[in-house]
Short mmCIF file of C-alpha atoms in Angstrom, two decimals:
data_model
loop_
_atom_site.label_atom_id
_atom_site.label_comp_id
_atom_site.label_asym_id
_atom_site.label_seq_id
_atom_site.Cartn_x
_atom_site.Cartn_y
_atom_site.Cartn_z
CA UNK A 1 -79.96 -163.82 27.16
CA UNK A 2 -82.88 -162.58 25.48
CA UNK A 3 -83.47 -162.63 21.48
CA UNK A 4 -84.65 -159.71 19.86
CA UNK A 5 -87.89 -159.91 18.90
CA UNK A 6 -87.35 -158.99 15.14
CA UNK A 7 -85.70 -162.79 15.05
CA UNK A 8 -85.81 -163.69 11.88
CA UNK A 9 -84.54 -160.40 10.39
CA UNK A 10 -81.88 -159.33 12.57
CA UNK A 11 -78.18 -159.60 12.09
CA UNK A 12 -76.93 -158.48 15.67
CA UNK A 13 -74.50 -159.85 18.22
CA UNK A 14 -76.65 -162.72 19.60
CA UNK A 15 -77.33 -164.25 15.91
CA UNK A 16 -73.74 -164.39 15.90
CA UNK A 17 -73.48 -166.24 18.89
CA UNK A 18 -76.49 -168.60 18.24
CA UNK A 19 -74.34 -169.22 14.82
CA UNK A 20 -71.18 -169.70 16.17
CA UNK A 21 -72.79 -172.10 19.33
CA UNK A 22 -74.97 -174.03 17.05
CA UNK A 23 -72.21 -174.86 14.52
CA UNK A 24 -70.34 -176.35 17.62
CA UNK A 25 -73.00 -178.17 18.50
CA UNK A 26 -73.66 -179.32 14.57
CA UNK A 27 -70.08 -179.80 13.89
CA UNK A 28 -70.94 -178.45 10.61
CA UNK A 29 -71.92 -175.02 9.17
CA UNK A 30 -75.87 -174.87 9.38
CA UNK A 31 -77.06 -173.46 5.85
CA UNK A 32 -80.51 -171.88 6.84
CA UNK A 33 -80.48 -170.60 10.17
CA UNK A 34 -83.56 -169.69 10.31
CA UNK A 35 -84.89 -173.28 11.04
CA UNK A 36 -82.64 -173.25 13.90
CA UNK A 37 -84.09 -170.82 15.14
CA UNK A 38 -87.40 -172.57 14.83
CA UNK A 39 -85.94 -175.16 16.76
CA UNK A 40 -85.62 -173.54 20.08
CA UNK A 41 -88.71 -171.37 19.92
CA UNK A 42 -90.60 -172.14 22.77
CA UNK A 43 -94.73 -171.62 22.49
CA UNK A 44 -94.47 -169.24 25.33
CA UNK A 45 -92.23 -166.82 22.65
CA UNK A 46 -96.15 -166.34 20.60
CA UNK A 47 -94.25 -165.77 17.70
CA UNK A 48 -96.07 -166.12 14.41
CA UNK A 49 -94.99 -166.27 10.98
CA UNK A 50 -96.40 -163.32 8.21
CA UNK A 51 -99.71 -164.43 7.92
CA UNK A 52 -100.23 -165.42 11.68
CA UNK A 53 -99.80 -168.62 12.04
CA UNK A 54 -98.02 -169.81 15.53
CA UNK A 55 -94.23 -170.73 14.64
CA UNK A 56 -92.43 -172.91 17.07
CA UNK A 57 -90.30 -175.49 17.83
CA UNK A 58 -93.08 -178.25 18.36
CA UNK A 59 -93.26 -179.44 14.62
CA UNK A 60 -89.75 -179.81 14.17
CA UNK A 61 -90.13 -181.84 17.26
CA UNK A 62 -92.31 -184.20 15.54
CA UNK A 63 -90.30 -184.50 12.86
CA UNK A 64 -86.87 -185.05 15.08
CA UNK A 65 -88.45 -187.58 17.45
CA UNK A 66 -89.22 -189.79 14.01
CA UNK A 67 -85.83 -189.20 12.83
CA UNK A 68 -84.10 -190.39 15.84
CA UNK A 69 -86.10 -193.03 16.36
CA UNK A 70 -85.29 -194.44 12.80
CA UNK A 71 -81.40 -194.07 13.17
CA UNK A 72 -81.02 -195.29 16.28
CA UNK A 73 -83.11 -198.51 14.93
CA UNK A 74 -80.55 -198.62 11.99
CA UNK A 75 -78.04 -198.42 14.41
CA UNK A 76 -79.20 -201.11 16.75
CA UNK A 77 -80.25 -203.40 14.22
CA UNK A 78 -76.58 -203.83 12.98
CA UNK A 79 -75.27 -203.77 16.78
CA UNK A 80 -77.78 -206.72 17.84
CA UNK A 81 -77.33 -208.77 14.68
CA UNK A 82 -78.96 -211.87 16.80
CA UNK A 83 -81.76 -209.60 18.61
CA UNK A 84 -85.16 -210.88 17.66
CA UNK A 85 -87.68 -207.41 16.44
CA UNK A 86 -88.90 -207.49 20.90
CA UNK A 87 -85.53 -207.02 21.95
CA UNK A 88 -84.79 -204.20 19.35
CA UNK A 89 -87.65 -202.42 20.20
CA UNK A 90 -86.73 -202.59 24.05
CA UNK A 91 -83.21 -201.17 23.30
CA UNK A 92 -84.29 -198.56 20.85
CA UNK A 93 -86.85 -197.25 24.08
CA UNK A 94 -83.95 -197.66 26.07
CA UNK A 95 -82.12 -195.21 23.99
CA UNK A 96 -84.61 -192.74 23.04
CA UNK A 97 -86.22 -192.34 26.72
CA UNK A 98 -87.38 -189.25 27.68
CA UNK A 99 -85.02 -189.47 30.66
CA UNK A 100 -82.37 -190.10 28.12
CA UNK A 101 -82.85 -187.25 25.78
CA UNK A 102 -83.07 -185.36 28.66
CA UNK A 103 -79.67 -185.62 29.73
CA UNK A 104 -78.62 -185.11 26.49
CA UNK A 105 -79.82 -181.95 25.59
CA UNK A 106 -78.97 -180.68 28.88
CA UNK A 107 -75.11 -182.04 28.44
CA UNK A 108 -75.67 -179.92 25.20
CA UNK A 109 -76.93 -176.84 27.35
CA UNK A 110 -79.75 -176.55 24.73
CA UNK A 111 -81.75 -174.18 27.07
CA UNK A 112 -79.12 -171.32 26.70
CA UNK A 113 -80.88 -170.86 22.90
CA UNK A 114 -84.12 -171.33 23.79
CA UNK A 115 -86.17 -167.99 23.16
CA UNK A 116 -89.43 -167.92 25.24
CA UNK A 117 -91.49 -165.39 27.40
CA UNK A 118 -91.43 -167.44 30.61
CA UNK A 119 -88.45 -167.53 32.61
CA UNK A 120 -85.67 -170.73 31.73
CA UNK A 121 -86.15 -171.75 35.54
CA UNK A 122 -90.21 -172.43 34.80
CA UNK A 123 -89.35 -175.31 32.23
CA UNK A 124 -90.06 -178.33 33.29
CA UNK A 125 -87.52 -181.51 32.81
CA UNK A 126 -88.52 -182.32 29.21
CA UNK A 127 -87.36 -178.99 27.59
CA UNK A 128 -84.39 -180.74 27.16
CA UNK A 129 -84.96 -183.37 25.21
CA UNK A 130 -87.52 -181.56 23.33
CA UNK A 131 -85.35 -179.27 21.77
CA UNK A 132 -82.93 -181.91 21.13
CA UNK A 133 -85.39 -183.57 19.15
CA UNK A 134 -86.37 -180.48 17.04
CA UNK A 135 -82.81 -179.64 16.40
CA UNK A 136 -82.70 -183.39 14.62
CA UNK A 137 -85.52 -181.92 12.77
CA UNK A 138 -83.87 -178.99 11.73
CA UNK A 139 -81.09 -181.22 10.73
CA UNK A 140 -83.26 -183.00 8.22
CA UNK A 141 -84.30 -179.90 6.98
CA UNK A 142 -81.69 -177.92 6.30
CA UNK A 143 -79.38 -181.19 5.54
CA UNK A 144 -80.77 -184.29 4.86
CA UNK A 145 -80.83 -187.58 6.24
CA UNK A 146 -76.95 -188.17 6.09
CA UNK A 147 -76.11 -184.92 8.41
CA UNK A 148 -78.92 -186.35 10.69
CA UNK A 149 -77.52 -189.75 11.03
CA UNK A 150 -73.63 -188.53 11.35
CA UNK A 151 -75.52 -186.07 14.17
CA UNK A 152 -76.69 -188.47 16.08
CA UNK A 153 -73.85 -190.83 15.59
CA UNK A 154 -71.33 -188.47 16.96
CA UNK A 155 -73.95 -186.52 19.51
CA UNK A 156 -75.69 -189.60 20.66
CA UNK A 157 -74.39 -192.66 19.55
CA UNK A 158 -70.59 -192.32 20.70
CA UNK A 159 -71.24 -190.67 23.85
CA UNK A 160 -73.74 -192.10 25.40
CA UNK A 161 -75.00 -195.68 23.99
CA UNK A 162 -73.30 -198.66 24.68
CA UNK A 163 -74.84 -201.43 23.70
CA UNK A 164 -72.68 -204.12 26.46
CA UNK A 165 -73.72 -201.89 29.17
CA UNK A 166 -77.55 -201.70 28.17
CA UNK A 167 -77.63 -205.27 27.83
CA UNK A 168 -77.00 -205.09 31.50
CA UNK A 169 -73.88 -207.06 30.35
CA UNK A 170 -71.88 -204.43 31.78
CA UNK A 171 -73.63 -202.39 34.97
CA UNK A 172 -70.44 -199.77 35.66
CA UNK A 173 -67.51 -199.39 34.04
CA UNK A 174 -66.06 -197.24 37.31
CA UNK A 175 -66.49 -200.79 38.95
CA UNK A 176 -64.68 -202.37 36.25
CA UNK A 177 -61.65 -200.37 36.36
CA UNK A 178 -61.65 -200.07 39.94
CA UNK A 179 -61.67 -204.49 39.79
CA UNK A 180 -58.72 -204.07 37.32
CA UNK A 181 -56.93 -202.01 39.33
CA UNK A 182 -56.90 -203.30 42.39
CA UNK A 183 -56.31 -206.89 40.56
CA UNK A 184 -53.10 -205.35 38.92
CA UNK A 185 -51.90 -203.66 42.43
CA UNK A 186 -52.08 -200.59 40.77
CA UNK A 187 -53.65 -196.99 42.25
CA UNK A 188 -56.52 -195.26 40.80
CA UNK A 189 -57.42 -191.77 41.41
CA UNK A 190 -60.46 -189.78 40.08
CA UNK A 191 -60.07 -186.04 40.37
CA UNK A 192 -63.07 -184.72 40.45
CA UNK A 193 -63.84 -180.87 40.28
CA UNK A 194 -66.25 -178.49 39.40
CA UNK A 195 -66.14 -177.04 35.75
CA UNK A 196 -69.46 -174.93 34.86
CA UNK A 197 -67.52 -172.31 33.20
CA UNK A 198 -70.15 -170.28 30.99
CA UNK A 199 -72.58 -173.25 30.92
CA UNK A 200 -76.22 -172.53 32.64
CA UNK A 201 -75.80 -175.87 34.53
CA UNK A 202 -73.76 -177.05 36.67
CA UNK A 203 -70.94 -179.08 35.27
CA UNK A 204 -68.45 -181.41 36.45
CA UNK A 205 -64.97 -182.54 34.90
CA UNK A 206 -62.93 -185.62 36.40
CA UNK A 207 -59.55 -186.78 35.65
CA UNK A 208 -58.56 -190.45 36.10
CA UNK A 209 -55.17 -191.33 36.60
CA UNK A 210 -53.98 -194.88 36.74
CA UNK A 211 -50.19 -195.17 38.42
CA UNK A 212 -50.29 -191.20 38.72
CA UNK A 213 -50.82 -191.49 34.76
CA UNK A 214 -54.05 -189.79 33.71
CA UNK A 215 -55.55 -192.07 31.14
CA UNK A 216 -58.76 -190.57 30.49
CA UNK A 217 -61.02 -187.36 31.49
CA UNK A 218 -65.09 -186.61 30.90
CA UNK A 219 -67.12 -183.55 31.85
CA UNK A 220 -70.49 -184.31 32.83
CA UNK A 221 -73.33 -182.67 35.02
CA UNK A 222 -73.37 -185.01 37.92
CA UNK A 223 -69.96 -186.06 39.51
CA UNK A 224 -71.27 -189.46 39.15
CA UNK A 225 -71.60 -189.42 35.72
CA UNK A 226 -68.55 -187.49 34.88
CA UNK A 227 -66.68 -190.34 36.72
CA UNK A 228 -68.63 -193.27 34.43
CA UNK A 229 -67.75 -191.55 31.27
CA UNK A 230 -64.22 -191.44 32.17
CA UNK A 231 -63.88 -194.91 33.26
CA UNK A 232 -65.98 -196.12 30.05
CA UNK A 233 -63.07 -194.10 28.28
CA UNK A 234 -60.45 -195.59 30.08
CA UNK A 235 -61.92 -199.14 29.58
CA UNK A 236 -61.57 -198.88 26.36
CA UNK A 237 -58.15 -197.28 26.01
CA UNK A 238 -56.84 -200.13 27.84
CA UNK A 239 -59.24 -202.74 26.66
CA UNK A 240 -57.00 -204.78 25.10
CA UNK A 241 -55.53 -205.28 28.98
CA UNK A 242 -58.35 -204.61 30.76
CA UNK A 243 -61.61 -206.81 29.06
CA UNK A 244 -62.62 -209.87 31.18
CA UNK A 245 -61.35 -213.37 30.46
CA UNK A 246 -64.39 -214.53 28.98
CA UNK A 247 -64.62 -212.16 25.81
CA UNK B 1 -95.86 -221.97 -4.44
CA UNK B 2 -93.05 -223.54 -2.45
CA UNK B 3 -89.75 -222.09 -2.63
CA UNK B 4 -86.51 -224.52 -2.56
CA UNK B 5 -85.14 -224.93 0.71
CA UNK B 6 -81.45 -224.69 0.15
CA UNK B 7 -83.16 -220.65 -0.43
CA UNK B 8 -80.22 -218.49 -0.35
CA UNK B 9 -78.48 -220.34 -3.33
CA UNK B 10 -80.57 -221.40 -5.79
CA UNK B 11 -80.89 -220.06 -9.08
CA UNK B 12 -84.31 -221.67 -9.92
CA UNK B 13 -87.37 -220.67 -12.02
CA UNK B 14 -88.19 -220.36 -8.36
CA UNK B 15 -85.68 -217.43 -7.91
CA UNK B 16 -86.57 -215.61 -11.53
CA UNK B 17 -90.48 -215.07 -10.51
CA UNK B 18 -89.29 -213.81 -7.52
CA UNK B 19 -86.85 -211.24 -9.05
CA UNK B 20 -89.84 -210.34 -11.81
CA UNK B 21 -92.22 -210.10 -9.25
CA UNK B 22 -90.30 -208.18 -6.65
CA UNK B 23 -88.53 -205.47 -9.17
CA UNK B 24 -92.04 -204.82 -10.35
CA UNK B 25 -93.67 -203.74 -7.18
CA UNK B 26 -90.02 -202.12 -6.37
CA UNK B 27 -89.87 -200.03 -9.64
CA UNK B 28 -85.95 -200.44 -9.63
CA UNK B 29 -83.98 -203.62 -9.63
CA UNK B 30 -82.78 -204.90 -6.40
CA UNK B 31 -78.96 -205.69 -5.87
CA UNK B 32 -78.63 -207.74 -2.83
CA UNK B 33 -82.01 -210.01 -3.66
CA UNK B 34 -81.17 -212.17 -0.75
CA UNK B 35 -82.38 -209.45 2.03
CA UNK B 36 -85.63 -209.77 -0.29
CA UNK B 37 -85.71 -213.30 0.44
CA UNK B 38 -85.24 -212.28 4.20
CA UNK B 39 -88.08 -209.94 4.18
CA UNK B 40 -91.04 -212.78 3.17
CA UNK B 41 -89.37 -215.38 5.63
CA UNK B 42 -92.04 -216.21 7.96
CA UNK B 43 -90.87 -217.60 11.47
CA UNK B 44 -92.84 -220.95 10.76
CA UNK B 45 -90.51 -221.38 7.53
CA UNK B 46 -87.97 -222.41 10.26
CA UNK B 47 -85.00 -220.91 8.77
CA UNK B 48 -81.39 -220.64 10.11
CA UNK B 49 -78.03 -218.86 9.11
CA UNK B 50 -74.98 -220.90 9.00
CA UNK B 51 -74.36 -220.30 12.72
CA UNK B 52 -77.82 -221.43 13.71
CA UNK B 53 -79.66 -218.32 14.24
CA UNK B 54 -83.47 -217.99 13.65
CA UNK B 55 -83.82 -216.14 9.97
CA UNK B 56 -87.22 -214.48 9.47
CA UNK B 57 -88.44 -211.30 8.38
CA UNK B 58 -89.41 -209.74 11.57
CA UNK B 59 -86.19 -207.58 12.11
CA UNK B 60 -86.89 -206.31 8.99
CA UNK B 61 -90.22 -205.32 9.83
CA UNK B 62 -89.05 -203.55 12.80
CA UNK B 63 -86.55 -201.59 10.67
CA UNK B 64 -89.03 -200.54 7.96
CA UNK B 65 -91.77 -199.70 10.29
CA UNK B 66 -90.10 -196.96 11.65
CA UNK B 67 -88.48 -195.71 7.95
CA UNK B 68 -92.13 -195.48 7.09
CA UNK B 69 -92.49 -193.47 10.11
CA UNK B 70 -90.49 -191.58 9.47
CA UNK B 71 -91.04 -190.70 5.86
CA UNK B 72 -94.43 -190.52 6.01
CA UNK B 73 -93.75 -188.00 8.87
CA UNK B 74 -91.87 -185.97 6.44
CA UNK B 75 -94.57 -185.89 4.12
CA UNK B 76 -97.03 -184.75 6.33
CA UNK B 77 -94.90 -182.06 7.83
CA UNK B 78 -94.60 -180.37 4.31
CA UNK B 79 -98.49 -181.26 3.09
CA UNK B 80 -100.18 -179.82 6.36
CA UNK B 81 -98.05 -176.62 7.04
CA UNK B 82 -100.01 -175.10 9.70
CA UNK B 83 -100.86 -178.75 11.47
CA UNK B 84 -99.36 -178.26 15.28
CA UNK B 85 -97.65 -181.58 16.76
CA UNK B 86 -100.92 -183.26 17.61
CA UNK B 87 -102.57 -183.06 14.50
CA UNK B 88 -99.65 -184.38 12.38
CA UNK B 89 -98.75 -187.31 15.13
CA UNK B 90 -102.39 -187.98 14.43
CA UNK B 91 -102.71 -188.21 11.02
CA UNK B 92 -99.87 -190.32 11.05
CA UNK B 93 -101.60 -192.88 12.91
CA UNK B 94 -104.11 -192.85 9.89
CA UNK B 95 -101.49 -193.74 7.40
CA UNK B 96 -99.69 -195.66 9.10
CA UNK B 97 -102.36 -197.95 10.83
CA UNK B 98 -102.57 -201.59 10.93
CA UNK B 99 -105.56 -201.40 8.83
CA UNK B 100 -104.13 -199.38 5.97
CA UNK B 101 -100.24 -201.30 5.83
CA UNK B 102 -102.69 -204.73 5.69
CA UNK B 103 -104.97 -202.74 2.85
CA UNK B 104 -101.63 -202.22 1.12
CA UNK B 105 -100.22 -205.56 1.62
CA UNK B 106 -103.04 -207.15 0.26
CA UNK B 107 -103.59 -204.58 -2.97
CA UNK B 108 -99.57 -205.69 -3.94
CA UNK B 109 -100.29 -208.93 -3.06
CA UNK B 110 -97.32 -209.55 -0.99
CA UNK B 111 -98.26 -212.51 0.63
CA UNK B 112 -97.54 -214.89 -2.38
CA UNK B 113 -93.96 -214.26 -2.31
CA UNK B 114 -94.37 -215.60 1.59
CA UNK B 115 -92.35 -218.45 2.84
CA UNK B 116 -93.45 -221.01 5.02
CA UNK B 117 -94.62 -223.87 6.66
CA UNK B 118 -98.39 -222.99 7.64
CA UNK B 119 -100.82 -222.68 4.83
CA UNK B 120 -101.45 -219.29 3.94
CA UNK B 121 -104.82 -219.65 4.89
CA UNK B 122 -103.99 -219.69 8.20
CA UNK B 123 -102.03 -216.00 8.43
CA UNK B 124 -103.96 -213.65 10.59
CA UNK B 125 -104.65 -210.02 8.49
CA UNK B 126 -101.24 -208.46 9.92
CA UNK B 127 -98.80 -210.40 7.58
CA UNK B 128 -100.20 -208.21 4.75
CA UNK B 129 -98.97 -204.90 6.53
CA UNK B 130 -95.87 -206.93 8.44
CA UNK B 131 -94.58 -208.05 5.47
CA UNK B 132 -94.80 -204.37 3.63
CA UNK B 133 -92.59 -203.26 6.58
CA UNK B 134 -90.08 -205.60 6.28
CA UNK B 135 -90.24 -205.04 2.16
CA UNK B 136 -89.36 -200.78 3.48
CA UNK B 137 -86.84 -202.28 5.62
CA UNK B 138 -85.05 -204.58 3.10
CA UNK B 139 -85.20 -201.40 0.60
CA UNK B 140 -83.67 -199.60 3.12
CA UNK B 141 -80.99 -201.96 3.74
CA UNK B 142 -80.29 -202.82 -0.12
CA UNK B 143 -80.18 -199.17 -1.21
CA UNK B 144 -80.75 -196.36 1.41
CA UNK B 145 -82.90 -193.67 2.71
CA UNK B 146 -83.77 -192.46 -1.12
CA UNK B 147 -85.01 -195.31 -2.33
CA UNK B 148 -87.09 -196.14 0.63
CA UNK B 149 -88.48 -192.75 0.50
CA UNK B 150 -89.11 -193.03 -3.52
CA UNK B 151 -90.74 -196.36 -2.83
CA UNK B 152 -93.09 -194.88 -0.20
CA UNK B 153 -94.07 -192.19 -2.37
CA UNK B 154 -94.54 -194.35 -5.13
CA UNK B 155 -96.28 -197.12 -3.53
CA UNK B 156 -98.12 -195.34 -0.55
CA UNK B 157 -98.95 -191.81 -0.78
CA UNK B 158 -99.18 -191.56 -4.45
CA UNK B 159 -101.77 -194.78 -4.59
CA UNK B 160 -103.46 -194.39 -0.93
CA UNK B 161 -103.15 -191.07 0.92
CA UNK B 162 -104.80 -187.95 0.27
CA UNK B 163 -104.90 -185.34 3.15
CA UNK B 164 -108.07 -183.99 2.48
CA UNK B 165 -110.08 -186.82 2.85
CA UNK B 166 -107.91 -187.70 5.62
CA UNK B 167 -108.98 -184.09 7.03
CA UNK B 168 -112.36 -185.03 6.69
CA UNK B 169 -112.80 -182.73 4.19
CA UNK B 170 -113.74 -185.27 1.55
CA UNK B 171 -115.61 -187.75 2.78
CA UNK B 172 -115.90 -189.61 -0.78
CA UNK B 173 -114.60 -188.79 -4.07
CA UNK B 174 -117.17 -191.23 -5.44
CA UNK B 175 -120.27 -188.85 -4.76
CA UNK B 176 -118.14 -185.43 -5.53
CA UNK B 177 -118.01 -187.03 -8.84
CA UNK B 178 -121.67 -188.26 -9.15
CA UNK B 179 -123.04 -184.45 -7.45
CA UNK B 180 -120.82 -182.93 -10.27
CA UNK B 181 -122.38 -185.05 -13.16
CA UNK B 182 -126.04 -184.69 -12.13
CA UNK B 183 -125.26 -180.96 -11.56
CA UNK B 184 -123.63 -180.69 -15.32
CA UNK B 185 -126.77 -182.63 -16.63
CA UNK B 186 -123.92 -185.42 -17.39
CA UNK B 187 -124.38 -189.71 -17.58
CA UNK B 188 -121.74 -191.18 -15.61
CA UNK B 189 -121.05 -194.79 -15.35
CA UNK B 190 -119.03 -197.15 -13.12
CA UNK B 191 -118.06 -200.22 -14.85
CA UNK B 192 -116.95 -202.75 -12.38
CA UNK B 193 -115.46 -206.80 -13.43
CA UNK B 194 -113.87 -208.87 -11.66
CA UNK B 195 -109.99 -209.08 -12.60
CA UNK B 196 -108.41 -211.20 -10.21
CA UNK B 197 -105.77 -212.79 -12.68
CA UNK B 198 -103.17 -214.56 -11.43
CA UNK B 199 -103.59 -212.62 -8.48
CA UNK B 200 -104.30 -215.14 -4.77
CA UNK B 201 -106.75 -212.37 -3.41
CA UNK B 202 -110.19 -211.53 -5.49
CA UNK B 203 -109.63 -208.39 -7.43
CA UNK B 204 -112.00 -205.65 -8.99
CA UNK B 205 -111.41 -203.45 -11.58
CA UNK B 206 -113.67 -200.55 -12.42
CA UNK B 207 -114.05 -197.85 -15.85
CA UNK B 208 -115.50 -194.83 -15.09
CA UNK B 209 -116.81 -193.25 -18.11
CA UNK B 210 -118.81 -189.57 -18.41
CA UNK B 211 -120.70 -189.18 -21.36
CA UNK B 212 -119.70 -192.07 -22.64
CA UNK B 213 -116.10 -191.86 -22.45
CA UNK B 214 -113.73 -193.58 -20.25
CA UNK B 215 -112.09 -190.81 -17.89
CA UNK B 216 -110.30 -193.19 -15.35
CA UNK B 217 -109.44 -196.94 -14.26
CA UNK B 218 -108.67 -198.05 -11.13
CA UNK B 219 -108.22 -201.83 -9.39
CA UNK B 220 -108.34 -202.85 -6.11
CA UNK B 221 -109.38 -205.61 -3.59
CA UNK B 222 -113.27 -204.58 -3.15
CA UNK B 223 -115.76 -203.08 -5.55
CA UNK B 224 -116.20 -200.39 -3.10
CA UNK B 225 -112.83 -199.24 -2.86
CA UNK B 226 -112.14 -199.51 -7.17
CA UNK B 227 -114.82 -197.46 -7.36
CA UNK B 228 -113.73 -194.71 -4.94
CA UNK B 229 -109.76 -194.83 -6.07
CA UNK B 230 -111.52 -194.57 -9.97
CA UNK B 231 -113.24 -191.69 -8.77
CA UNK B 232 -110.25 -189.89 -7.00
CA UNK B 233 -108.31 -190.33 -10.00
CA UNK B 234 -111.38 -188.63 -12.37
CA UNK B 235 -111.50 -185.93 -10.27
CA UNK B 236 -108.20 -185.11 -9.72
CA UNK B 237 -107.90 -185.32 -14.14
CA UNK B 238 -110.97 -183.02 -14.35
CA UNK B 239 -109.91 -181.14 -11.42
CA UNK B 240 -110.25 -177.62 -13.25
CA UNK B 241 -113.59 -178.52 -13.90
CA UNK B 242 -114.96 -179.87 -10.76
CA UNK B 243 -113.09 -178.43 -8.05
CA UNK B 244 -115.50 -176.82 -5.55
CA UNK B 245 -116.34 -173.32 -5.50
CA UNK B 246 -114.79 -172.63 -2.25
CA UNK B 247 -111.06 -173.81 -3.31
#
């Protein structure tokens, strides 16, 4: 998938795809696309703006990274209402990890924009989060503060941070609902199978059925993972049966 | 300058210098003033909510150091266009340094809002910049992003950064000024008093006059400092005038 090189001009096929994908990814109509494009220029690209200055997506990086860092301290600072400022900085590192934005922006498949002159396979690991955090910049850009923090609520903060389980308060939900089941004499089954579809990586979907009932399903790119974010799912579903005596 | 202890509820002369005071380094009239309170609660002051927890300001400060982070990011992302990632992350460490939040701290005189049990005396430098933080935080809390970022603009970048001499480009507005009188065959004077008032830290107040007439004020904690901040401001008025040949 290669951009044409007239990128900020051109009005072809693939800017309609990089409109229509990013808008799914938004959830919202971006309003100048051009600083999404920004965002997944990679340095390799050498693309410079009219009066030759290098344009990619390494200042909006700076500015993302910031960004995320300050909602997702918002964010934790109302979740931990007794956390002293030590323990919210440890859970806001927790959050923001490299590792963590990693696996976001690949869940994303971020790469499939990325515009760049050596091959996607030559990236190393942090690409990823990278151009997750420039997109946040974008965000801000284009949008504002509010689209930023209702992008990372619904892109980061629902899917993948739970506060109980990085308080080490909760180490697997699978093991949860696997205890509940088996408590309850009732049968569990996680289908697992693969489900890349048009995605770059390899994805996987699972289906968890309870009593042959599914109750929940997650697509992830480890089967391991998929299965967590099912049985997180399912855990809450049925949390008003499920959650431990001691809540 | 002991506040009540029963803090949260009392309406005491107390509570109105602390509502003067506070809405005029603000600029705009707080609403909740009890997460001001909160934000000059030292951990010595001992305080608890009604369930027992620890009260003190350093959530806040964990909160509004990364909004200033953040905004200050912002700014420099628009001021230095063609900076790459590693110049603006590092001129972000210059604003935002220990050093400079205490230097600001100390020029609003923050500490003498300050509750608690150890003499004043006795703070290390940090509570001057810590207590800023938490005063971005609190802002941040009581009335969003735009207020925070007003405040910032208002009360930092306006007053204390300037990317050229940041740069390195200026070293000192002082001696641009004095290089441009001697040039221009013109007297220049720095008038420098004392002006401490009912400030706790020893204040200085300069007049800078050329020619005999006063082109700019300025106050701040050293003699050294009025007299460069006096001098930014004159040259910045006579800009047309003065500006270097190069610009």
């Amino acid at each position: 998938m290669n951009f044409p090189s007239n990128l900020f001009n051109s009005h072809s096929k693939e800017d309609g795809d990089f409109f229509l994908g990013i808008t799914k990814i938004l959830g919202f109509k971006p309003k100048k696309t051009e600083i999404y494009r920004k965002a997944f220029l990679h340095r390799s690209a050498n693309k410079k703006d009219k009066d030759g200055n290098p344009v990619n997506y390494e200042r909006l990086e700076f500015l993302g990274d910031s960004m995320l860092g300050t909602i997702i301290s918002r964010y934790i600072f109302n979740e931990v209402p007794l956390g002293d400022e030590g323990y919210l900085t440890k859970m806001r590192s927790k959050i923001v990890s490299r590792e963590h934005l990693n696996e976001l922006g690949k869940d994303l498949n971020l790469i499939r924009f990325v515009e760049s002159r050596i091959p996607k396979t030559h990236f190393g690991e942090n690409i990823h989060g990278n151009v997750f955090e420039a997109l946040v910049g974008a965000i801000y850009l284009d949008r504002g503060y509010k689209y930023c923090e209702k992008f990372i609520q619904k892109r980061v903060i629902e899917p993948y941070v739970d506060i109980e389980q990085l308080e080490g308060k909760v180490i697997s939900y699978k093991s949860l609902v696997i205890e509940w089941c088996q408590k309850q004499k009732k049968t569990f089954d996680f289908n697992v199978y693969e489900d890349t579809g048009n995605d770059v990586l390899k994805h996987f979907a699972v289906k968890l059925s309870i009593d042959g009932n599914v109750v929940s399903k997650a697509r992830a790119t480890s089967k391991k993972k998929a299965e967590e974010r099912a049985s997180k799912r399912a855990y809450f579903a049925l949390q008003e049966k499920m959650k431990r005596p001691s809540r």
